Amino acid sequence: MRMQFKRYIYLAMFTMLLQFIVFKYFYPFPNFMQDSYNYLRSAAENVDANMWPVGYAKLISVVGCFTHNDTVLVLIQYCFYHICALYFFYTLHDLTSLHRWTRRIIFCVLFLNPAILYLSNYVTSDVYFIGISLVWISQLFRLVYQPEKWLLAAHLLVLILAYTVRYHALIYPIISITVIVFCPFSIRVKIASGMIMAGVIGAFMLYTTAVNQQVMGTRQFSAFSGWQMVSNAVYAYAHMPERPPLQVPDQFAAVHAKVVPYLDSLQQVSSSQRPDGWPMMAFYLWDPGSPLQPSPGAVNIADNAIHLRQMAAVAPLYNDYGKYLISQYPFQYFRYYLLPNFFQYAYPPVENLAVYNDGRDTVWPIAQAWFHYPSNKIYTRSGARELVFFNCYPALMLAVILFFISGWIAYYRVGGPSFADARFRSALRIGTFYWIIHYGFSVLASPVVLRYQLLNVILGVVFGMVLWQITIQRALLARRSRQI
């Protein structure tokens, strides 16, 4: 098996370099979105807290200690993903015996996935977080049958790293602790690992809160969470067919007085022309025209330090205002935000993956300064016309979900648990538990978009393929038994 896996390592290295060389010919510059400029500003100023988690900004800073070449940064994050994916691929081989076609399809999804290639060219934390997450969940799979303290310690380090990169990692400690409880460790080790995990994460949150007060002027762990809360609530409030006059508490009077006239004006706009229309996006959070913005019409919000401090200053108030709106209209919140986002999880909008550089041929000043560009102009040799291919990915996500669920049902109908390897059965429970928690958190937290779902595409294909492999093998075995 090791010799066979070694061949896959060589193949992954070859395909990685070939894809990268061809891709960078057509895309000599990275891809930028609004998040990118905030990460670059955080790296340039070496801050320890900002609107976004700064873990990815620290990666940019480390690379910047050696070079500010944009191609090197893209290559490093692309290689980082491949190393993590190889660890995940190797772990799969330890879980169960893979049929050659199952192995080949999983290899293609991990290493020949166009979405990963294009996302690696983004100056954003997405592919970095996907790589960390693949290692994190691989370690969980291994801890069940390889209960070694060094692996548990490594898992805690990976968990903390994920926590610094993306707020979606807030669910990871819940999953990790749940799995560790059922691992064959002693009670003392389980309690100690839980206390260390809680202590380190708690210390990180306290430190981030203190730094936020220094950098953003407001003592809070994340200004982003308050803004996300109010954005979700106002989205639901805006789509209510009728909004009776609402007497809000005095502390919300000023913001409510800005929100209501704006939402009333949207009633005169067709649904297809509304800026907050379908699919759901974070319009009320980031759009300069949002009535929630402290300074209407602000430009370059993600790289506007003064405006970000203003956003951070009102974040606690907005958090309470969002919760108040939800408490007043809980059923409407479910109907106009939670329910649409529930379905959007299964059919997520392509968002930035279907466009290069937000449709512009220039970058913001911080990108030009960090990468030492001679001008703010960037270009592609392909014209980015092929990005329309990603419009197929929402349907792919839906197909993957159905593929996984149908495989899960078929697996149990043929008595798969009594036939499959014990290691795979444990991994399947962990993967299913992760997907349920992730589904609930994603729907509650923010409008779901495709780049947040690529890890789930990988896991869905992997488990779906193995489940159907076991199901078919079991069915063939049963047929042979009947013939005998």
XYZ file of C-alpha atoms in Angstrom:
484
model
C 0.000 0.000 0.000
C 2.895 2.363 0.771
C 4.416 1.831 -2.676
C 1.031 2.469 -4.261
C 0.565 5.647 -2.215
C 4.058 6.802 -3.176
C 2.998 6.701 -6.820
C 0.052 8.940 -5.967
C 2.409 11.383 -4.242
C 4.500 11.659 -7.396
C 1.374 12.011 -9.522
C -0.013 14.730 -7.218
C 3.294 16.646 -7.361
C 3.434 16.388 -11.150
C -0.176 17.471 -11.704
C 0.207 20.280 -9.162
C 3.226 21.788 -10.926
C 1.718 21.311 -14.386
C -1.573 22.932 -13.394
C 0.203 25.791 -11.650
C 2.539 26.600 -14.555
C -0.260 26.568 -17.136
C -2.625 28.480 -14.873
C -0.147 31.245 -14.021
C 0.548 31.773 -17.716
C -3.084 32.692 -18.220
C -3.415 34.412 -14.811
C -0.130 36.201 -14.082
C -1.773 38.194 -11.254
C -3.666 36.900 -8.221
C -7.404 37.311 -7.804
C -8.668 39.914 -5.346
C -11.922 40.420 -3.487
C -12.875 42.835 -0.716
C -11.535 40.471 1.960
C -8.121 40.438 0.252
C -7.376 44.064 0.959
C -8.201 43.726 4.636
C -5.810 40.773 4.923
C -3.091 42.740 3.134
C -3.625 45.749 5.405
C -3.481 43.491 8.477
C -0.227 41.997 7.178
C 1.284 45.382 6.340
C 0.493 46.786 9.797
C 1.182 43.454 11.565
C -1.991 43.764 13.654
C -3.265 40.965 15.894
C -6.975 41.720 15.471
C -9.250 43.100 12.777
C -12.726 42.647 11.310
C -11.577 39.293 9.881
C -9.459 36.769 11.811
C -5.786 37.532 11.208
C -4.407 33.993 10.855
C -4.200 34.256 7.070
C -2.729 37.754 7.325
C 0.060 36.241 9.444
C 0.799 33.794 6.608
C 1.094 36.752 4.224
C 3.427 38.450 6.731
C 5.650 35.375 7.020
C 5.929 35.087 3.241
C 6.547 38.842 3.120
C 9.626 38.424 5.319
C 11.276 36.698 2.346
C 9.513 38.097 -0.722
C 6.536 40.195 -1.773
C 6.210 38.342 -5.056
C 2.543 37.483 -5.574
C 3.288 34.260 -7.472
C 5.268 32.918 -4.521
C 2.359 33.574 -2.154
C -0.077 31.786 -4.473
C 2.339 28.860 -4.921
C 2.850 28.494 -1.161
C -0.854 28.344 -0.390
C -1.418 25.974 -3.328
C 1.380 23.679 -2.102
C 0.063 23.911 1.456
C -3.323 22.665 0.308
C -1.721 19.764 -1.606
C 0.319 18.676 1.421
C -2.811 18.711 3.587
C -4.820 16.895 0.910
C -2.129 14.201 0.659
C -2.360 13.649 4.420
C -6.135 13.337 4.077
C -5.744 10.963 1.116
C -3.261 8.830 3.064
C -5.656 8.713 6.027
C -8.419 7.411 3.746
C -6.203 4.497 2.764
C -5.861 3.637 6.452
C -9.621 3.702 7.003
C -10.699 1.118 4.450
C -9.729 -0.669 1.266
C -10.483 1.565 -1.712
C -11.396 0.203 -5.130
C -9.141 1.579 -7.848
C -11.946 3.651 -9.397
C -12.979 4.981 -6.006
C -9.368 5.951 -5.386
C -9.021 7.625 -8.773
C -12.201 9.683 -8.436
C -11.235 10.829 -4.941
C -7.777 11.756 -6.253
C -9.326 13.856 -9.026
C -11.617 15.678 -6.582
C -8.701 16.431 -4.262
C -5.958 17.300 -6.751
C -7.575 18.078 -10.116
C -10.447 20.210 -8.857
C -10.645 23.479 -10.855
C -12.271 25.276 -7.922
C -9.250 24.577 -5.705
C -6.876 25.793 -8.419
C -8.753 29.051 -8.967
C -9.363 29.590 -5.252
C -5.632 29.149 -4.599
C -5.048 32.167 -6.838
C -7.166 34.322 -4.528
C -5.557 36.448 -1.855
C -7.940 35.107 0.743
C -8.029 32.545 3.533
C -10.341 30.026 1.822
C -7.919 27.438 0.420
C -5.657 27.851 3.471
C -8.609 27.062 5.737
C -9.682 24.095 3.597
C -6.184 22.619 3.935
C -6.155 23.074 7.711
C -9.641 21.559 7.929
C -8.572 18.468 5.968
C -5.766 17.885 8.474
C -8.110 18.591 11.413
C -10.740 16.060 10.353
C -8.073 13.502 9.319
C -6.656 13.700 12.827
C -10.117 13.086 14.266
C -10.448 9.973 12.110
C -7.054 8.751 13.355
C -7.568 9.528 17.040
C -10.292 6.885 17.250
C -7.932 4.032 16.279
C -4.579 5.705 17.016
C -5.066 7.169 20.517
C -1.579 8.573 20.955
C -0.844 11.647 23.034
C 1.429 13.225 20.424
C -1.402 13.033 17.867
C -3.805 14.575 20.376
C -1.329 17.405 21.042
C -0.897 17.968 17.291
C -4.668 18.025 16.906
C -4.977 20.755 19.522
C -2.397 22.849 17.663
C -4.225 22.415 14.339
C -7.521 23.305 16.033
C -6.054 26.529 17.409
C -4.584 27.374 13.992
C -8.005 26.904 12.351
C -9.543 29.115 15.028
C -7.280 32.004 14.015
C -8.134 31.741 10.317
C -11.912 31.520 9.943
C -14.881 32.056 12.268
C -16.438 28.886 10.850
C -13.913 27.077 13.061
C -16.047 28.053 16.066
C -17.797 24.692 15.650
C -14.556 22.710 15.527
C -13.966 22.535 19.317
C -17.490 21.132 19.774
C -16.812 18.368 17.280
C -13.285 17.703 18.558
C -14.327 17.421 22.202
C -17.231 15.128 21.281
C -14.916 12.799 19.337
C -12.194 12.833 22.019
C -14.764 11.823 24.648
C -15.348 8.581 22.715
C -11.673 7.939 21.973
C -9.890 5.197 23.990
C -8.000 7.669 26.180
C -8.023 7.613 29.951
C -10.475 9.866 31.756
C -7.564 11.958 32.989
C -6.276 12.566 29.453
C -9.767 13.445 28.185
C -10.351 15.950 30.977
C -6.883 17.437 30.581
C -7.237 17.820 26.793
C -10.648 19.458 27.199
C -9.305 21.884 29.806
C -6.257 22.723 27.695
C -8.434 23.277 24.634
C -10.858 25.499 26.525
C -8.018 27.355 28.237
C -6.034 28.084 25.084
C -9.088 29.123 23.084
C -10.337 31.219 25.999
C -6.941 32.908 26.289
C -6.940 33.576 22.547
C -10.396 35.135 22.755
C -9.394 37.327 25.708
C -6.238 38.434 23.938
C -8.135 39.183 20.721
C -10.717 41.143 22.684
C -8.017 43.265 24.300
C -6.224 43.879 20.991
C -9.530 44.768 19.332
C -9.940 47.502 21.916
C -6.509 48.875 21.009
C -6.859 48.563 17.224
C -10.591 49.083 16.663
C -11.407 51.165 19.728
C -14.099 48.793 21.009
C -13.738 45.940 23.503
C -15.226 42.909 21.755
C -13.983 39.599 20.390
C -15.354 40.228 16.908
C -17.055 43.284 15.468
C -17.909 41.091 12.498
C -20.361 38.967 14.514
C -22.469 41.955 15.545
C -22.644 43.182 11.979
C -23.537 39.730 10.705
C -26.346 39.493 13.246
C -27.916 42.784 12.207
C -27.362 42.084 8.503
C -29.273 38.798 8.739
C -32.061 40.355 10.793
C -32.512 43.372 8.518
C -32.539 41.111 5.459
C -35.505 39.207 6.880
C -37.164 42.433 8.028
C -36.728 43.927 4.549
C -38.481 41.013 2.842
C -41.570 41.014 5.022
C -44.568 41.834 2.768
C -45.934 44.154 5.448
C -44.046 45.869 8.258
C -46.338 47.327 10.924
C -44.964 50.404 12.713
C -42.517 49.230 15.350
C -41.818 51.225 18.488
C -38.232 50.348 19.226
C -36.367 51.061 22.479
C -34.626 54.414 22.624
C -31.135 52.993 22.028
C -32.267 51.653 18.628
C -34.221 54.734 17.537
C -31.422 56.298 15.458
C -30.525 53.186 13.462
C -34.181 52.193 13.034
C -34.921 55.650 11.663
C -32.346 55.034 8.906
C -33.416 51.474 8.158
C -37.181 51.945 7.774
C -37.171 54.658 5.045
C -34.604 52.709 3.061
C -36.633 49.518 3.238
C -39.776 51.432 2.281
C -37.987 52.701 -0.821
C -37.237 49.116 -1.863
C -40.952 48.424 -2.080
C -40.965 50.500 -5.270
C -38.254 48.338 -6.865
C -38.950 45.066 -8.679
C -37.675 41.955 -6.953
C -35.187 41.300 -9.773
C -33.669 44.773 -9.344
C -33.433 44.847 -5.558
C -29.837 45.094 -4.281
C -30.770 42.694 -1.470
C -32.496 40.185 -3.748
C -31.867 36.500 -4.401
C -29.462 34.853 -3.873
C -28.884 36.067 -0.357
C -25.641 37.937 0.111
C -24.226 40.156 2.872
C -25.582 43.343 1.256
C -26.497 45.093 4.502
C -23.078 44.331 5.939
C -20.680 45.457 3.204
C -22.461 47.470 0.545
C -21.675 51.222 0.735
C -25.370 51.919 0.065
C -26.557 49.947 3.095
C -28.530 52.056 5.589
C -26.502 50.420 8.359
C -23.187 51.891 7.222
C -22.027 54.579 9.681
C -20.751 56.733 6.796
C -22.946 56.314 3.693
C -21.072 55.983 0.413
C -17.724 55.046 1.982
C -15.240 53.627 -0.523
C -12.841 50.711 -0.147
C -14.515 49.698 3.107
C -12.296 46.668 3.748
C -9.172 48.843 3.560
C -10.652 51.973 5.122
C -9.242 51.990 8.663
C -11.342 54.936 9.822
C -14.553 53.431 8.492
C -13.747 50.015 9.975
C -13.284 51.611 13.383
C -16.661 53.293 12.960
C -18.192 49.915 12.086
C -16.558 48.338 15.134
C -17.862 51.124 17.372
C -21.505 50.421 16.506
C -21.148 46.613 16.328
C -22.366 45.951 19.916
C -25.399 48.199 19.359
C -26.122 46.556 16.004
C -25.817 43.121 17.559
C -28.515 44.041 20.083
C -30.653 45.695 17.396
C -30.500 42.559 15.245
C -31.493 40.369 18.178
C -34.354 42.750 18.950
C -35.741 42.552 15.408
C -35.541 38.767 15.519
C -37.325 38.644 18.885
C -40.140 40.798 17.484
C -40.537 38.783 14.287
C -39.214 35.246 14.952
C -41.482 33.505 12.418
C -40.701 36.082 9.741
C -36.998 35.663 10.475
C -37.374 31.934 9.930
C -39.427 32.451 6.775
C -37.326 35.140 5.080
C -33.793 34.370 6.268
C -33.323 30.917 7.829
C -35.466 28.951 5.387
C -33.983 30.506 2.213
C -30.486 30.051 3.630
C -31.322 26.433 4.444
C -31.922 25.789 0.743
C -29.051 28.057 -0.291
C -26.703 25.731 1.608
C -27.622 22.955 -0.829
C -27.463 25.247 -3.878
C -24.936 27.963 -2.947
C -24.335 30.975 -5.209
C -21.034 31.034 -7.069
C -20.243 34.566 -5.848
C -16.581 35.523 -6.417
C -15.552 32.248 -8.047
C -17.361 33.199 -11.246
C -15.637 36.552 -11.668
C -12.045 37.758 -11.794
C -11.048 40.649 -9.539
C -14.682 41.669 -8.987
C -14.920 42.472 -12.699
C -12.288 45.228 -12.536
C -8.878 45.619 -14.161
C -7.370 47.559 -11.237
C -6.464 46.800 -7.630
C -6.646 48.905 -4.492
C -3.534 50.834 -3.379
C -2.638 48.403 -0.568
C -2.304 45.524 -3.084
C -0.143 47.632 -5.388
C 2.083 48.635 -2.486
C 2.406 45.166 -0.918
C 3.206 43.325 -4.154
C 5.307 46.194 -5.566
C 3.264 46.503 -8.745
C 4.429 49.288 -11.082
C 0.771 50.350 -11.507
C -2.659 49.392 -10.237
C -3.531 47.631 -13.519
C -3.817 43.833 -13.691
C -4.884 41.530 -16.523
C -5.450 37.924 -17.612
C -4.479 36.255 -20.877
C -7.618 34.129 -20.951
C -10.086 36.974 -20.458
C -11.581 34.913 -17.579
C -14.284 33.684 -19.953
C -13.921 30.129 -18.664
C -15.123 31.192 -15.204
C -18.691 30.636 -16.382
C -17.837 26.959 -15.825
C -18.268 27.545 -12.094
C -21.931 28.290 -12.634
C -22.298 24.489 -12.743
C -20.915 24.091 -9.236
C -24.141 24.887 -7.320
C -25.814 21.984 -9.132
C -22.731 19.890 -8.343
C -23.092 20.716 -4.645
C -26.721 19.589 -4.704
C -25.747 16.403 -6.545
C -23.016 15.683 -3.988
C -25.446 16.071 -1.085
C -27.932 13.713 -2.741
C -25.119 11.316 -3.631
C -23.933 11.190 -0.029
C -27.421 10.849 1.473
C -28.466 8.135 -0.994
C -25.203 6.274 -0.361
C -25.746 6.541 3.395
C -29.271 5.102 3.065
C -28.172 2.310 0.706
C -25.253 1.471 2.994
C -27.571 0.884 5.948
C -30.171 -0.965 3.893
C -27.643 -3.623 2.887
C -26.261 -3.936 6.412
C -23.124 -1.968 5.670
C -22.131 -1.388 9.329
C -21.657 -5.127 9.831
C -19.624 -5.370 6.629
C -17.459 -2.226 6.669
C -14.167 -1.705 8.468
C -14.499 -0.427 12.043
C -12.206 2.494 11.194
C -14.458 3.600 8.364
C -17.573 3.284 10.521
C -16.042 5.671 13.043
C -14.958 8.091 10.316
C -18.456 7.995 8.809
C -20.007 8.931 12.153
C -17.538 11.790 12.568
C -18.100 13.037 9.009
C -21.880 12.876 9.364
C -21.737 14.650 12.728
C -19.523 17.350 11.222
C -21.912 17.875 8.306
C -24.963 18.213 10.589
C -23.217 20.739 12.868
C -21.788 22.641 9.907
C -25.172 22.781 8.200
C -26.852 24.241 11.278
C -24.075 26.728 12.032
C -23.769 27.923 8.432
C -27.503 28.537 8.069
C -27.637 30.454 11.347
C -24.428 32.416 10.893
C -24.422 34.031 7.443
C -25.620 33.673 3.844
C -23.954 30.564 2.415
C -21.743 30.891 -0.678
C -19.930 28.280 -2.754
C -16.373 28.879 -1.552
C -17.483 28.029 1.990
C -18.769 24.675 0.711
C -15.786 23.244 -1.148
C -14.634 21.239 1.866
C -18.111 19.714 2.018
C -17.926 18.852 -1.683
C -14.729 16.923 -0.986
C -16.143 15.121 2.062
C -19.427 14.392 0.281
C -17.705 12.796 -2.693
C -15.285 10.836 -0.497
C -17.916 9.352 1.807
C -20.430 8.933 -0.998
C -17.924 6.963 -3.101
C -16.910 4.683 -0.226
C -20.519 4.140 0.867
C -21.586 3.150 -2.635
C -18.478 0.976 -3.012
C -19.390 -0.928 0.160
C -23.049 -1.135 -0.892
C -22.195 -2.574 -4.324
C -19.689 -5.005 -2.855
C -22.260 -6.166 -0.311
C -24.933 -6.583 -3.012
C -22.556 -8.600 -5.220
C -21.592 -10.798 -2.283
C -25.256 -11.432 -1.461
C -25.969 -12.350 -5.100
C -23.094 -14.848 -5.164
C -24.326 -16.400 -1.903
C -27.795 -16.904 -3.409
C -26.302 -18.490 -6.523
C -24.333 -20.952 -4.403
